[in-house]
Amino acid sequence: MSGAPLIELRGIRKSYGGQPRDGAPATEVLRGVSLRIHAGEFVAIVGASGSGKSTLMHILGCLDRASEGQYLFDGRDVGGFDADALAWLRREAFGFVFQGYHLVPTESARENVEIPALYAGMPEAARRERSTTLLSRLGMGTRLDHRPRQLSGGQQQRVAIARALMNGGRIVLADEPTGALDSRSGAEVMALLRELAAQGHTVILITHDREIAAQAPRVIEIRDGQIVADSGEPQEPAAAAADAAIPALAGGEASVAAELRDAMRAAWRVMWGNRFRTGLTLLGIVIGVASVIVMLAVGSGSQNQVMAQMETFGSRTMFVAAMSASSRERGAPLRLDDVGVIESVPNVLAVAPYIEDRVVVRRGGIDHNTEGGGATVAFGKVLRWPVTEGAMFDAADERRAAKVAVIGQTVRKRLFADGSDPVGQDILVDKVPFQVVGVLAAKGSSGGEDQDDRVVVPMSAAVARLYGRPYPSWIAVEIRDRDLASETAAAIEARLAEHRRGKDVRIWNQAEAIRVQTATARTMTVMLGLIAAVSLVVGGIGVMNVMLMTVRERTREIGIRVATGARQRDIQRQFMAEAVLVTAVGGGVGVAAGLITAVGLWLADVPVAFSAAACALAFGCAVLTGLVFGFMPARSAARLDPVLALAGE
């Protein structure tokens, strides 16, 4: 005998059952099988059903492990290989041809043939060229894009043979390759196997048909798990098999991008093939994503509306007013020198005293009762109240108690109903002539009062020409940091108490109220978003349920992919990609549905605030849902026993 064997089995035993957890008695299928096969041999292993020949093939093809004994492949002990190394060996050395063809139903003939090369990391162009060449050589050149259901049994078996040769097919393991074929197709397949053997491939044929087995130069008979006859090993290995040795364990691996692309393509076909079920699965994700977007949009819109109303006089503004010492005693009024005390408090940015009372304004024959106010030049800045026409009075006007005024939008409408420009015209304020120099921007109503129904003059003019008293009705205070509003209000109270020798002022802390309201509104918005997110969780559970069903339905496909060299992580990536694709499509449709719904609410005058961040968050949560809820089914698929998977329906 010349040359070391390519495959050597030493005392191989295989038992099933006998584990405490399954309660089944141990059944020994292989009983000390020893066997040597050289590169380039054409060997037929024949035996009746239940003799152990299929189990022997699974061990030879590294789909199963022996319970006892040693398996040497090209001189290396396969028993020490981990799962990835076994996958590498299947990918690089073996090609399987099964009785049931075992083609992936959603893939074309060419794509089925390319599966082993995909896991081997062969570039797409090279894969396509080789698969086309192999199929053409086997008479399938006109059926490249046909799906398995569009092919006859003989044609499907040719595709399976081409797949076995895709990565070189140094060893072709054929399990009852003619069992499901008519006599003509069976003869063609056997002719192909003999041709492969003549070209130097090692062919191991598993069959129960002795006539089929007799066509192989070497026939091994197995009965009751033992080899009972062997026509003998060849004296010289075939010369054409010189390249049958397997390279060192460093074979190429599929690129992540190529595998993901293939996984997404396969996932889309599975989704499209089960459109109704996929649609129902997507519905939960769509509702969840749309709900999150709509809830956040409505919540943010309502929050913004409330904040806009509360910020009529500034979001960082508080107001200081005098209060009575008791119910029967009038407290001391605010004084102008209190302004300087307030300005000395840290975190105070600007101070604007304001004196107010009812006045009658007149222009021509039109009289109007309105609120008259005296203010400093800080009025517009502190209260966030700009002038839309003309200009605000300045410091020079205040120093000389100038008779100038700015009017609100309501006063403008009453006194200048003829549409004339009010800027530069004179009006009477309590019979005192004032020149209108500007018109305040519209503020609307606040607390039931029309904020635009007022006329404002310099503080000095109000004291000297209208009211005759230097006591501000209130003092507006603008602060730097709204988060320090409460501390600033307490400091103002303390300074004024020391300055005025008594606690006789009250502070309306609008800045703190807005801060609290903002935090409350934000919390409510988050709560609305979380409530809507429950729909996403429900949708995710639906995805997991469907993916578990998909794994069960596609166990044979998983077995096929494992037999062609897929590692556990390849299978897991395949099913994770499907789960993510489902949720990503559902997320995209959900975003569109949510935006359309939000637009509809906006057209119905419901306050909404569109947010790209909310859309991205909802979509991201949908994809994350696919990752989380798809993990368990994907892991379950990756851990399937390849032998049981191949036998599954």
XYZ file of C-alpha atoms in Angstrom:
649
model
C 0.000 0.000 0.000
C 1.423 3.352 -0.961
C 0.848 6.739 0.691
C -0.913 7.815 3.891
C -4.718 7.670 3.835
C -6.702 10.887 3.479
C -9.352 9.629 5.891
C -8.703 7.120 8.680
C -11.245 5.958 11.261
C -10.018 4.037 14.294
C -12.566 2.219 16.421
C -15.365 4.725 15.848
C -18.404 4.267 18.046
C -21.562 6.361 18.095
C -24.385 6.144 20.612
C -27.611 8.097 20.978
C -29.678 8.600 24.121
C -28.677 7.346 27.542
C -28.664 10.853 29.012
C -30.499 11.390 32.323
C -32.305 14.435 30.922
C -33.860 12.648 27.917
C -34.755 9.416 29.698
C -34.169 7.344 26.545
C -31.998 4.201 26.742
C -28.634 4.328 25.018
C -28.610 3.024 21.449
C -25.273 2.183 19.865
C -25.396 2.840 16.113
C -21.717 2.388 15.196
C -19.716 -0.300 16.931
C -15.991 0.100 16.487
C -15.751 1.074 12.821
C -12.217 1.233 11.446
C -11.701 2.429 7.912
C -9.072 4.008 5.644
C -9.828 5.922 2.456
C -7.139 7.317 0.176
C -7.349 10.466 -1.907
C -8.890 9.848 -5.320
C -10.821 6.719 -4.344
C -14.393 6.050 -5.411
C -15.866 4.146 -2.460
C -19.416 2.886 -2.021
C -20.696 2.185 1.485
C -23.690 -0.114 1.221
C -26.088 -1.296 3.877
C -29.742 -1.720 4.729
C -31.774 0.939 6.483
C -30.696 1.197 10.110
C -27.289 -0.289 9.470
C -25.504 2.924 10.471
C -24.318 4.043 7.050
C -25.925 7.524 7.263
C -24.474 8.058 10.730
C -21.079 7.038 9.348
C -21.478 9.578 6.533
C -22.349 12.344 9.021
C -19.204 11.591 11.005
C -17.077 11.420 7.840
C -18.486 14.785 6.731
C -17.899 16.371 10.169
C -21.624 16.981 10.679
C -21.538 14.776 13.776
C -18.935 13.636 16.286
C -18.097 10.099 17.317
C -18.822 9.021 20.887
C -15.576 7.060 20.973
C -12.649 6.401 18.677
C -10.374 8.539 16.551
C -10.980 10.291 13.218
C -7.831 11.333 11.388
C -8.190 13.586 8.377
C -5.019 14.049 6.347
C -3.131 12.985 9.479
C -4.888 15.449 11.801
C -7.182 14.374 14.645
C -10.605 15.855 13.902
C -11.731 15.123 17.461
C -9.760 18.151 18.651
C -11.383 20.583 16.210
C -13.812 23.156 17.590
C -17.062 24.086 15.831
C -15.440 26.747 13.637
C -12.622 24.419 12.597
C -15.144 21.743 11.641
C -17.065 24.321 9.620
C -13.801 25.270 7.892
C -13.131 21.608 7.085
C -16.603 21.098 5.634
C -16.169 24.261 3.605
C -12.709 23.457 2.258
C -12.758 19.681 1.866
C -16.258 18.278 1.570
C -19.134 18.610 -0.828
C -22.456 16.979 0.037
C -24.937 15.469 -2.401
C -28.124 14.376 -0.649
C -30.983 12.149 -1.696
C -33.472 14.990 -1.133
C -31.229 17.482 -2.993
C -31.437 19.890 -0.017
C -31.530 23.098 -2.020
C -32.601 26.391 -0.433
C -36.055 26.971 -1.980
C -35.822 30.775 -2.074
C -32.489 30.797 -3.919
C -31.876 30.318 -7.640
C -29.778 27.444 -8.986
C -26.729 29.693 -9.243
C -27.238 31.145 -5.743
C -27.570 27.656 -4.260
C -24.302 26.672 -5.877
C -22.568 29.800 -4.564
C -23.441 29.217 -0.888
C -20.214 27.367 0.040
C -18.083 29.974 -1.717
C -19.887 32.756 0.149
C -18.826 31.280 3.491
C -15.333 30.698 2.098
C -14.942 34.407 1.341
C -14.727 34.132 -2.438
C -15.339 37.511 -4.159
C -18.735 37.923 -5.772
C -17.434 38.111 -9.340
C -15.360 34.945 -8.883
C -18.333 33.164 -7.286
C -20.589 34.031 -10.169
C -18.050 32.957 -12.776
C -17.321 29.618 -11.099
C -20.972 28.764 -10.401
C -21.897 29.558 -14.010
C -19.041 27.382 -15.275
C -19.975 24.436 -13.064
C -23.668 24.551 -13.918
C -22.920 24.900 -17.619
C -20.562 21.919 -17.435
C -23.359 19.889 -15.872
C -25.854 20.875 -18.537
C -27.626 23.524 -16.450
C -26.407 26.608 -18.300
C -29.957 27.581 -19.309
C -31.357 27.106 -15.792
C -29.074 29.432 -13.830
C -31.836 31.640 -12.436
C -34.466 28.959 -11.932
C -35.651 28.203 -8.412
C -35.636 24.565 -7.183
C -39.406 24.200 -7.669
C -38.881 25.060 -11.345
C -36.399 22.199 -11.829
C -36.879 18.459 -12.235
C -35.407 16.008 -9.730
C -32.437 15.248 -11.956
C -31.775 18.922 -12.520
C -31.920 19.628 -8.790
C -29.424 16.859 -8.159
C -27.101 18.387 -10.770
C -27.338 21.694 -8.905
C -26.475 19.843 -5.686
C -23.430 18.267 -7.374
C -22.320 21.673 -8.678
C -22.651 23.041 -5.142
C -20.527 20.162 -3.834
C -17.793 21.152 -6.304
C -18.002 24.912 -5.717
C -15.100 25.086 -3.269
C -13.124 22.368 -5.031
C -15.106 19.383 -3.823
C -11.996 17.360 -3.016
C -14.236 14.859 -1.235
C -17.779 14.333 -2.519
C -20.102 12.687 -0.001
C -23.167 11.391 -1.841
C -25.992 10.110 0.369
C -28.416 8.038 -1.711
C -27.996 10.471 -4.640
C -30.204 8.401 -6.940
C -32.858 7.375 -4.411
C -35.380 10.038 -5.458
C -34.657 9.867 -9.202
C -35.997 7.852 -12.072
C -33.676 5.311 -13.670
C -32.513 7.640 -16.449
C -31.711 10.535 -14.126
C -30.098 8.112 -11.669
C -27.820 6.775 -14.398
C -26.813 10.344 -15.360
C -25.937 11.165 -11.749
C -23.838 8.009 -11.382
C -22.043 8.850 -14.619
C -21.256 12.295 -13.169
C -19.894 10.752 -9.973
C -17.663 8.362 -11.954
C -16.453 11.293 -14.021
C -15.601 13.211 -10.843
C -13.692 10.228 -9.484
C -11.774 9.985 -12.764
C -10.830 13.660 -12.406
C -9.237 12.968 -9.015
C -12.065 13.750 -6.599
C -12.517 11.393 -3.666
C -16.102 10.118 -3.957
C -17.833 8.380 -1.055
C -21.210 6.991 -2.066
C -23.741 5.941 0.579
C -26.474 3.657 -0.721
C -28.669 0.705 0.115
C -28.795 -0.377 -3.542
C -26.165 -3.028 -4.250
C -26.420 -2.485 -8.029
C -25.574 1.199 -7.552
C -22.764 0.309 -5.129
C -21.311 -2.187 -7.612
C -20.454 0.695 -9.970
C -17.761 1.863 -7.507
C -14.288 0.244 -7.635
C -14.387 -0.320 -3.881
C -17.450 -1.466 -1.965
C -17.717 -1.466 1.825
C -20.663 -3.243 3.433
C -21.909 -2.154 6.838
C -24.350 -4.102 8.968
C -25.540 -3.392 12.528
C -22.980 -0.652 12.933
C -19.999 -2.740 11.874
C -18.100 -3.207 8.621
C -18.674 -6.755 7.524
C -17.084 -6.630 4.050
C -14.567 -4.466 2.215
C -13.410 -5.143 -1.333
C -10.077 -3.673 -0.308
C -7.979 -0.513 -0.472
C -6.247 0.413 -3.749
C -2.578 -0.402 -4.002
C -1.748 2.990 -5.530
C -3.629 6.260 -4.914
C -4.899 7.930 -8.062
C -2.340 10.231 -9.623
C -4.968 12.830 -10.376
C -5.636 13.176 -6.677
C -2.294 14.736 -5.915
C -3.948 18.064 -5.033
C -6.412 16.470 -2.632
C -4.425 17.361 0.451
C -6.086 20.053 2.500
C -4.147 23.241 3.293
C -3.268 24.309 6.801
C -6.130 25.488 8.960
C -6.116 29.097 7.779
C -8.741 29.086 5.077
C -10.445 32.230 3.881
C -13.536 33.505 5.601
C -16.488 35.389 4.244
C -16.363 39.141 4.589
C -18.967 40.535 6.961
C -20.248 42.903 4.271
C -20.730 40.080 1.751
C -22.500 37.899 4.290
C -24.737 40.727 5.451
C -25.644 41.543 1.859
C -26.495 37.908 1.217
C -28.381 37.676 4.516
C -30.443 40.775 3.706
C -31.232 39.474 0.230
C -32.308 36.115 1.618
C -34.298 37.825 4.378
C -36.143 39.990 1.881
C -37.096 36.931 -0.160
C -38.378 35.151 2.923
C -40.403 38.228 3.885
C -41.807 38.585 0.391
C -42.624 34.897 0.213
C -44.674 35.203 3.425
C -46.163 38.623 2.749
C -49.312 38.242 4.815
C -47.499 36.998 7.917
C -44.771 39.599 7.463
C -47.414 42.329 7.169
C -49.016 41.294 10.448
C -45.597 41.230 12.098
C -44.755 44.651 10.711
C -48.056 46.054 11.967
C -46.974 45.918 15.588
C -43.704 47.706 14.814
C -45.460 50.282 12.604
C -48.014 51.083 15.313
C -45.300 51.300 17.955
C -43.049 53.636 15.969
C -45.938 55.804 14.768
C -47.270 56.041 18.328
C -43.897 57.143 19.673
C -43.579 59.845 17.012
C -47.154 61.126 17.422
C -47.032 61.070 21.225
C -43.708 62.902 21.347
C -44.876 65.404 18.722
C -48.114 66.173 20.597
C -46.355 66.229 23.955
C -43.617 68.552 22.704
C -46.153 70.746 20.913
C -48.271 71.120 24.036
C -45.152 71.803 26.080
C -44.010 74.483 23.660
C -47.454 76.091 23.671
C -47.555 76.263 27.458
C -44.013 77.567 27.582
C -44.782 80.222 24.985
C -47.740 81.422 27.027
C -45.732 81.487 30.229
C -42.812 83.231 28.600
C -44.863 86.259 27.607
C -42.699 88.365 29.892
C -39.519 86.312 29.661
C -38.473 82.871 30.769
C -35.849 84.194 33.211
C -37.922 86.952 34.757
C -39.300 87.422 38.263
C -41.383 90.264 39.663
C -40.982 92.070 42.995
C -44.006 93.872 44.538
C -44.795 95.434 47.919
C -47.181 93.645 50.260
C -49.240 94.813 53.206
C -47.816 94.324 56.669
C -51.213 93.091 57.868
C -54.808 92.985 56.755
C -55.462 96.366 58.440
C -52.152 98.092 57.848
C -50.767 99.233 54.537
C -47.151 98.276 53.913
C -44.433 100.589 52.632
C -44.416 100.926 48.825
C -41.480 100.032 46.647
C -38.946 102.794 46.116
C -36.623 103.562 43.260
C -33.589 102.994 45.498
C -34.722 99.353 45.884
C -33.619 98.911 42.278
C -29.944 99.308 43.180
C -30.266 96.813 46.023
C -31.742 94.217 43.706
C -29.035 94.846 41.096
C -26.371 93.970 43.686
C -27.699 90.403 44.078
C -25.611 87.726 42.294
C -27.242 86.133 39.239
C -29.279 89.325 38.575
C -28.712 90.465 35.001
C -30.996 93.514 34.692
C -33.743 95.296 36.631
C -36.721 97.234 35.252
C -39.004 99.149 37.656
C -42.510 99.868 36.407
C -45.181 102.260 37.706
C -48.733 101.777 36.449
C -52.218 103.194 36.764
C -55.265 103.685 34.610
C -55.134 106.640 32.216
C -57.255 108.063 29.410
C -55.571 108.524 26.055
C -57.052 110.753 23.374
C -56.419 111.452 19.724
C -58.747 113.789 17.938
C -62.236 112.862 19.040
C -61.337 109.363 20.189
C -60.903 108.620 23.907
C -59.701 105.282 25.244
C -59.239 104.110 28.830
C -56.045 102.079 29.077
C -53.169 101.213 31.363
C -50.490 103.860 31.641
C -47.009 102.766 32.584
C -43.734 104.437 33.462
C -40.594 102.420 32.740
C -36.840 102.684 32.374
C -34.920 101.864 29.204
C -34.432 98.303 30.567
C -38.170 97.653 30.079
C -37.883 96.087 26.606
C -34.862 93.934 27.462
C -36.069 92.524 30.777
C -39.630 91.834 29.603
C -38.580 90.638 26.129
C -40.863 93.220 24.603
C -39.448 94.691 21.390
C -40.739 97.648 19.365
C -42.015 96.742 15.886
C -42.495 100.292 14.619
C -40.387 103.304 15.466
C -38.069 103.000 18.461
C -38.036 102.734 22.232
C -37.324 105.892 24.227
C -33.691 106.140 25.350
C -31.676 107.195 28.405
C -31.639 110.831 27.270
C -35.439 110.858 27.155
C -35.523 109.426 30.657
C -33.062 111.998 32.036
C -35.086 114.951 30.756
C -38.519 113.451 31.470
C -39.314 113.705 27.769
C -42.942 113.606 26.730
C -42.563 110.583 24.469
C -44.476 107.315 24.543
C -44.657 103.839 23.040
C -48.090 102.311 22.644
C -49.437 98.754 22.544
C -51.182 97.178 19.588
C -54.673 97.591 21.112
C -54.138 101.320 21.703
C -52.849 101.652 18.159
C -56.004 100.066 16.767
C -58.300 102.297 18.857
C -56.579 105.640 18.290
C -55.330 105.058 14.756
C -58.211 103.147 13.268
C -57.871 105.284 10.143
C -54.684 103.386 9.312
C -52.338 106.324 9.678
C -48.799 105.827 10.935
C -48.762 106.528 14.707
C -45.019 107.177 14.917
C -44.361 110.895 15.217
C -47.953 111.839 16.046
C -49.150 113.397 19.309
C -51.670 111.901 21.712
C -52.986 113.108 25.061
C -52.304 110.981 28.130
C -54.492 112.280 30.945
C -54.549 115.626 29.062
C -50.725 115.726 28.831
C -49.446 115.721 25.242
C -46.988 112.939 24.406
C -45.397 112.120 21.070
C -45.642 108.496 19.923
C -42.120 107.251 19.124
C -42.814 103.515 18.801
C -45.334 100.679 18.796
C -44.782 97.615 20.997
C -44.913 94.087 19.554
C -48.099 92.143 20.164
C -48.151 90.099 23.387
C -51.729 88.889 23.477
C -53.585 88.042 26.669
C -52.102 86.731 29.893
C -54.127 85.956 32.998
C -57.264 87.285 31.310
C -55.731 90.709 30.689
C -54.942 92.272 27.327
C -51.229 92.970 27.577
C -51.318 95.099 24.410
C -53.748 97.618 25.921
C -51.181 100.016 27.366
C -49.116 103.139 26.818
C -45.598 103.347 28.265
C -43.638 106.552 28.945
C -40.236 107.173 30.584
C -40.282 106.586 34.354
C -39.240 110.193 35.042
C -42.055 111.538 32.870
C -44.611 109.269 34.537
C -43.513 110.461 37.998
C -43.327 114.147 37.111
C -46.157 114.584 34.602
C -48.735 111.848 35.298
C -48.718 110.284 38.765
C -46.657 112.574 40.987
C -45.259 109.677 43.057
C -41.894 107.854 42.704
C -43.160 104.461 43.841
C -42.892 101.607 41.328
C -45.888 99.277 41.223
C -43.517 96.363 40.649
C -39.939 95.691 39.644
C -39.092 93.164 36.940
C -35.838 91.243 37.463
C -33.987 89.300 34.767
C -31.631 86.570 35.993
C -28.735 84.800 34.268
C -29.238 81.170 35.324
C -32.830 79.953 35.493
C -31.773 76.910 37.522
C -30.786 79.295 40.348
C -34.143 81.092 40.338
C -35.206 79.998 43.831
C -31.845 80.894 45.377
C -31.863 84.287 43.639
C -35.403 85.069 44.830
C -34.398 84.232 48.413
C -31.319 86.463 48.133
C -33.425 89.390 46.823
C -35.872 88.993 49.707
C -33.004 88.956 52.204
C -31.288 92.042 50.735
C -34.531 94.022 50.566
C -35.496 92.964 54.099
C -32.190 94.354 55.346
C -32.484 97.497 53.232
C -36.146 98.173 54.064
C -35.880 96.922 57.648
C -38.625 94.388 57.264
C -39.989 91.631 55.097
C -42.589 93.610 53.228
C -42.120 92.459 49.625
C -43.377 89.455 47.705
C -41.747 87.891 44.673
C -43.555 86.191 41.841
C -40.878 83.779 40.688
C -41.959 83.253 37.085
C -38.541 81.841 36.191
C -38.947 79.081 38.781
C -42.521 78.459 37.693
C -41.386 78.073 34.085
C -38.524 75.806 35.135
C -40.874 73.564 37.113
C -43.458 73.629 34.330
C -40.790 72.794 31.776
C -39.565 69.860 33.850
C -43.147 68.662 34.370
C -43.982 68.974 30.684
C -40.778 67.168 29.774
C -41.635 64.366 32.186
C -45.119 64.093 30.726
C -43.682 63.958 27.217
C -41.299 61.197 28.245
C -44.177 59.316 29.879
C -46.204 59.596 26.685
C -43.220 58.304 24.738
C -42.764 55.384 27.153
C -46.443 54.493 26.935
C -46.157 54.481 23.158
C -42.957 52.434 23.413
C -44.991 49.616 24.963
C -46.391 49.080 21.468
C -42.844 48.583 20.253
C -42.232 45.956 22.917
C -45.430 44.163 21.915
C -44.327 44.359 18.291
C -40.917 43.007 19.279
C -42.522 40.021 20.983
C -44.414 39.410 17.758
C -41.135 39.531 15.827
C -39.566 37.013 18.213
C -42.561 34.703 17.876
C -42.467 34.869 14.078
C -38.694 34.352 14.039
C -39.039 31.261 16.239
C -41.626 29.930 13.792
C -39.286 30.784 10.922
C -36.427 28.851 12.526
C -38.690 25.835 12.921
C -39.866 26.080 9.322
C -36.353 26.463 7.957
C -34.424 23.881 9.957
C -33.465 22.049 6.767
C -32.083 25.251 5.248
C -30.015 25.744 8.410
C -28.693 22.201 8.050
C -27.835 22.862 4.395
C -25.904 26.003 5.269
C -24.021 24.211 8.049
C -23.189 21.331 5.700
C -21.781 23.794 3.177
C -19.452 25.390 5.704
C -21.460 27.962 7.674
C -20.275 28.586 11.209
C -22.627 29.152 14.140
C -22.062 32.887 13.960
C -22.900 32.830 10.243
C -26.278 31.242 10.977
C -26.881 33.619 13.858
C -26.003 36.597 11.660
C -28.415 35.336 8.986
C -31.417 35.261 11.314
C -30.438 38.437 13.164
C -30.329 40.178 9.792
C -33.843 38.962 9.046
C -35.173 40.224 12.380
C -33.488 43.602 11.921
C -34.751 43.882 8.343
C -38.324 43.246 9.483
C -38.108 45.872 12.219
C -36.212 48.325 10.004
C -38.905 48.131 7.324
C -41.569 48.413 10.004
C -39.690 51.328 11.547
C -39.474 53.152 8.220
C -43.182 52.674 7.521
C -43.940 53.658 11.125
C -41.966 56.897 10.801
C -43.890 57.778 7.642
C -47.210 56.901 9.289
C -46.333 58.899 12.396
C -45.376 61.982 10.379
C -48.542 61.774 8.285
C -50.650 61.478 11.438
C -48.834 64.384 13.070
C -49.382 66.540 9.981
C -53.074 65.674 10.119
C -53.239 66.753 13.764
C -51.399 69.955 12.918
C -53.909 70.727 10.179
C -56.634 70.160 12.803
C -55.003 72.892 14.970
C -53.622 70.426 17.514
C -50.260 71.743 18.781
C -47.498 69.459 17.519
C -43.733 69.855 17.331
C -41.901 67.820 14.702
C -38.525 66.484 15.755
C -35.972 64.712 13.604
C -34.437 63.396 16.817
C -37.769 61.804 17.814
C -38.060 60.135 14.395
C -34.482 58.877 14.607
C -35.082 57.672 18.171
C -38.254 55.793 17.206
C -36.569 54.207 14.187
C -33.496 53.326 16.233
C -35.692 51.734 18.906
C -37.416 49.672 16.205
C -34.073 48.370 14.921
C -32.914 47.750 18.496
C -36.127 45.814 19.061
C -35.152 43.566 16.148
C -31.702 43.013 17.643
C -33.031 42.258 21.119
C -36.006 40.105 20.206
C -34.273 38.477 17.255
C -31.305 37.335 19.309
C -32.927 34.319 20.969
C -34.381 32.856 17.751
C -31.073 33.488 15.950
C -29.136 31.837 18.736
C -31.566 28.918 18.696
C -31.009 28.532 14.949
C -27.225 28.679 15.323
C -27.244 25.913 17.941
C -29.333 23.441 15.957
C -27.767 20.036 15.520
C -26.863 19.885 11.799
C -27.887 16.236 11.455
C -31.307 16.859 12.992
C -31.642 20.056 10.976
C -31.016 18.233 7.692
C -33.653 15.690 8.626
C -36.168 18.443 9.473
C -39.040 19.577 7.305
